[in-house]
Amino acid sequence: MVSVVIPVYNQLALTRGCLDSLRGTSEPFELCIVDNASTDGTEAFFRGARLPVPLRYHRNADNVGLIRALNQGAGLGASDVVCFLHNDTEMRDVRWLARLRAALDEPGVGLAGLYGARRLRRDGRYVGRTIVHALEGSANLRADAVEVAAVDGVCLALRREVLARAGGFDEGYGFFHGYDRELSFAVREQGLRCVVVNAPFVHHGGGTRTGAGAPVAAPRDLGQRREALARFAQKWTHRLPSDVRGARERLADWLVARARR
């Protein structure tokens, strides 16, 4: 059994699309929903939901932000493996959760996801050509699982004991940004690896942040993104820049990038 944590704030249509895509998931899971004071019928939907999996629902009186909601969701679950999922995603393979769990069973793997970067610059930014992902229609993974320097927060799976040693999600980053890079490096600080697995998915592009009814307006969102990146770079200066590729692979990637210019 896996605890699948999904924080929500309005955007009920996205949430329902996400839940529909999870039907038939081959790996048993319980659903842990943290509702950040939605006003669009989300509460009524979950209060009356008849789902094929166990549901744990928690509603906050106010919108406490994504990062705190993630920590609350972790506390709701009872399984030894926790998967944190954005509600603007849809899975395209019933084995998605089994593949994440199988990756965590590999020796030395502490964190698994569906999107990440193999190299981060000194300022903490992803190096675009090293991004690997399983996005439907454009996936670029060369294997069932690929090591990365950081996993994107669209989907994060890890064992509860690893999350506990990392201190949970760092709420010092504020409302939304930075927590995924932070968790990735906190896992790597434990001597464990981060990987991205090949499980096709669709991401509807951050509608929960900047779409209609979103909690943060776009300009403010961009400012918070910059602040989070600066905080991350300062905290992890001893690990940046970071590149998990071997020398031969770095050379091959450089030659490909040069040929495309």
XYZ file of C-alpha atoms in Angstrom:
261
model
C 0.000 0.000 0.000
C 1.186 3.514 -0.875
C -0.136 6.808 0.498
C -0.867 9.136 -2.444
C -1.017 12.732 -1.220
C -2.763 15.364 -3.358
C -3.089 18.943 -2.057
C -5.942 20.869 -3.688
C -7.145 24.443 -3.892
C -10.197 24.955 -6.122
C -9.718 23.688 -9.724
C -12.151 20.832 -9.085
C -12.223 19.912 -12.775
C -8.459 19.318 -12.712
C -8.741 17.278 -9.531
C -11.477 15.079 -10.983
C -9.448 14.532 -14.136
C -6.478 13.487 -12.013
C -8.571 11.074 -9.940
C -10.181 9.563 -13.032
C -6.723 8.854 -14.435
C -5.789 6.954 -11.261
C -8.613 4.434 -11.648
C -7.219 1.005 -12.341
C -3.802 1.805 -10.853
C -2.149 -1.576 -10.409
C -0.446 -0.740 -7.093
C -2.781 -0.550 -4.055
C -2.933 2.946 -2.554
C -4.813 5.149 -0.150
C -5.743 8.675 -1.178
C -4.805 11.542 1.153
C -6.402 14.859 0.163
C -5.475 18.162 1.802
C -7.955 20.880 0.844
C -6.613 24.418 1.244
C -10.043 26.004 1.904
C -11.438 25.520 -1.602
C -14.620 27.444 -2.427
C -15.634 25.760 -5.684
C -17.417 22.632 -4.454
C -14.261 20.620 -3.790
C -15.246 19.983 -0.170
C -18.730 18.750 -1.085
C -17.231 16.493 -3.749
C -14.884 14.741 -1.320
C -17.377 14.609 1.532
C -19.735 12.681 -0.724
C -17.198 10.833 -2.854
C -17.528 7.103 -3.379
C -14.025 6.196 -4.465
C -12.563 2.742 -5.187
C -9.686 3.406 -2.762
C -9.543 4.443 0.911
C -9.859 8.214 1.324
C -8.382 10.413 4.045
C -9.590 14.009 3.716
C -8.371 17.052 5.626
C -9.660 20.582 5.082
C -7.787 23.685 6.224
C -9.688 26.768 7.351
C -7.346 28.899 5.225
C -5.064 28.424 2.252
C -1.816 27.512 3.988
C 0.102 26.983 0.753
C 1.316 23.893 -1.027
C 4.393 23.108 1.062
C 2.612 23.023 4.393
C -0.206 21.038 2.806
C 2.322 18.446 1.625
C 3.555 17.978 5.188
C -0.028 17.696 6.424
C -0.733 15.091 3.759
C 2.278 13.058 4.821
C 0.833 13.025 8.328
C -2.519 11.757 7.080
C -1.103 8.654 5.447
C -0.196 5.388 7.142
C 1.885 3.653 4.469
C 5.651 3.282 4.483
C 5.859 4.756 0.959
C 4.421 8.207 0.226
C 3.767 9.654 -3.219
C 3.085 13.387 -3.555
C 1.158 14.291 -6.686
C -0.052 17.567 -8.177
C -3.750 17.623 -8.998
C -3.095 19.007 -12.503
C -1.558 15.715 -13.642
C -3.116 12.694 -15.340
C -1.500 9.265 -15.498
C -1.456 7.272 -18.725
C -0.172 3.913 -17.438
C -1.854 1.874 -14.713
C 1.643 0.756 -13.635
C 2.818 4.303 -12.832
C 2.816 3.804 -9.069
C 4.250 0.286 -9.293
C 7.141 1.676 -11.346
C 7.829 4.373 -8.777
C 7.758 1.857 -5.947
C 9.983 -0.560 -7.863
C 12.527 2.231 -8.318
C 12.558 2.819 -4.568
C 13.284 -0.872 -4.050
C 16.532 -0.525 -5.995
C 19.617 -0.290 -3.741
C 20.608 3.273 -2.979
C 17.514 4.986 -4.441
C 15.796 7.387 -2.079
C 13.511 9.512 -4.273
C 11.653 8.783 -7.517
C 9.547 10.930 -9.816
C 8.470 11.542 -13.391
C 10.398 14.719 -14.282
C 13.808 16.016 -13.265
C 17.187 17.377 -14.278
C 20.542 15.641 -14.355
C 22.514 18.858 -13.957
C 21.922 21.990 -11.882
C 23.879 25.225 -12.275
C 25.627 26.995 -9.438
C 22.556 29.190 -8.968
C 20.309 26.135 -8.674
C 18.681 26.350 -12.100
C 18.097 23.254 -14.212
C 20.302 22.882 -17.288
C 17.630 22.508 -19.947
C 19.326 19.931 -22.143
C 19.720 17.580 -19.157
C 16.022 17.567 -18.257
C 14.492 14.083 -18.468
C 10.807 13.286 -18.194
C 7.973 10.915 -19.068
C 5.547 13.502 -20.473
C 3.198 11.847 -22.925
C 4.165 12.597 -26.502
C 7.599 14.027 -25.730
C 9.198 11.656 -23.198
C 12.984 11.494 -23.550
C 14.022 8.795 -21.096
C 16.614 6.351 -22.404
C 15.888 3.684 -19.801
C 13.218 2.554 -17.345
C 14.858 4.765 -14.700
C 17.467 7.523 -15.016
C 19.416 9.152 -12.197
C 18.892 12.894 -11.783
C 20.306 15.623 -9.585
C 16.807 16.828 -8.660
C 13.232 15.581 -9.114
C 10.442 18.003 -9.967
C 7.548 18.292 -7.520
C 4.874 17.297 -10.030
C 5.346 13.780 -8.645
C 7.599 12.694 -5.781
C 7.728 9.234 -4.206
C 9.879 8.153 -1.273
C 9.860 6.073 1.859
C 8.477 7.720 4.966
C 11.705 7.129 6.896
C 13.702 8.970 4.200
C 11.272 11.908 4.348
C 11.572 11.970 8.136
C 15.378 12.061 8.010
C 15.123 14.956 5.565
C 12.991 16.810 8.102
C 9.890 16.750 5.905
C 9.309 19.493 3.373
C 11.071 22.738 4.247
C 8.295 25.275 4.863
C 10.876 28.040 5.016
C 10.563 28.281 1.242
C 7.163 29.891 1.669
C 4.073 29.239 -0.387
C 5.053 27.024 -3.299
C 8.493 27.031 -4.925
C 11.822 25.403 -4.040
C 10.614 22.480 -1.967
C 11.305 19.860 -4.639
C 14.938 20.810 -5.248
C 15.362 21.071 -1.482
C 13.943 17.603 -0.859
C 16.040 16.113 -3.668
C 19.265 17.454 -2.170
C 18.217 16.502 1.363
C 17.736 12.935 0.090
C 21.088 12.971 -1.688
C 22.701 14.281 1.505
C 21.677 10.935 3.035
C 23.836 9.155 0.474
C 20.846 8.157 -1.652
C 20.105 8.692 -5.342
C 17.209 10.429 -7.082
C 15.677 8.942 -10.236
C 13.037 9.639 -12.865
C 11.040 6.647 -14.099
C 9.359 5.988 -17.416
C 5.631 6.251 -16.639
C 3.744 8.440 -19.164
C 1.726 11.322 -17.750
C 0.085 14.595 -18.745
C 0.690 17.843 -16.908
C -1.779 20.658 -17.386
C 0.783 23.292 -16.595
C 0.335 24.872 -13.207
C -3.321 25.820 -13.411
C -3.512 25.532 -9.638
C -1.043 28.408 -9.298
C -1.818 30.952 -11.991
C -5.140 29.971 -13.492
C -8.560 31.372 -12.607
C -9.037 31.194 -8.856
C -5.357 30.485 -8.249
C -3.923 31.674 -4.901
C -0.950 33.584 -6.320
C -0.967 36.107 -9.167
C 1.624 35.558 -11.899
C 4.040 38.478 -11.097
C 4.111 37.591 -7.413
C 4.536 33.937 -8.309
C 7.615 34.795 -10.376
C 9.097 36.798 -7.520
C 8.593 33.935 -5.094
C 10.210 31.579 -7.588
C 13.339 33.757 -7.660
C 13.469 34.046 -3.873
C 13.167 30.281 -3.461
C 15.913 29.629 -5.997
C 18.246 32.067 -4.240
C 17.537 30.423 -0.881
C 18.217 26.981 -2.309
C 21.483 28.055 -3.959
C 22.747 29.631 -0.751
C 21.834 26.637 1.409
C 23.341 24.044 -0.932
C 26.373 25.952 -2.184
C 28.590 23.018 -1.126
C 26.740 20.762 -3.609
C 26.351 23.192 -6.519
C 26.848 22.976 -9.393
C 25.660 19.379 -9.506
C 25.879 16.865 -12.341
C 25.113 13.144 -11.995
C 26.206 12.244 -15.540
C 29.417 10.340 -16.167
C 32.257 11.899 -18.185
C 31.444 9.944 -21.352
C 27.781 10.921 -21.202
C 28.640 14.563 -20.592
C 30.794 14.575 -23.695
C 28.096 12.890 -25.790
C 25.464 15.374 -24.612
C 27.793 18.282 -25.335
C 28.437 17.040 -28.864
C 24.703 16.656 -29.512
C 23.994 20.147 -28.178
C 26.787 21.612 -30.308
C 25.496 19.890 -33.453
C 22.071 21.466 -32.937
C 23.438 25.026 -32.909
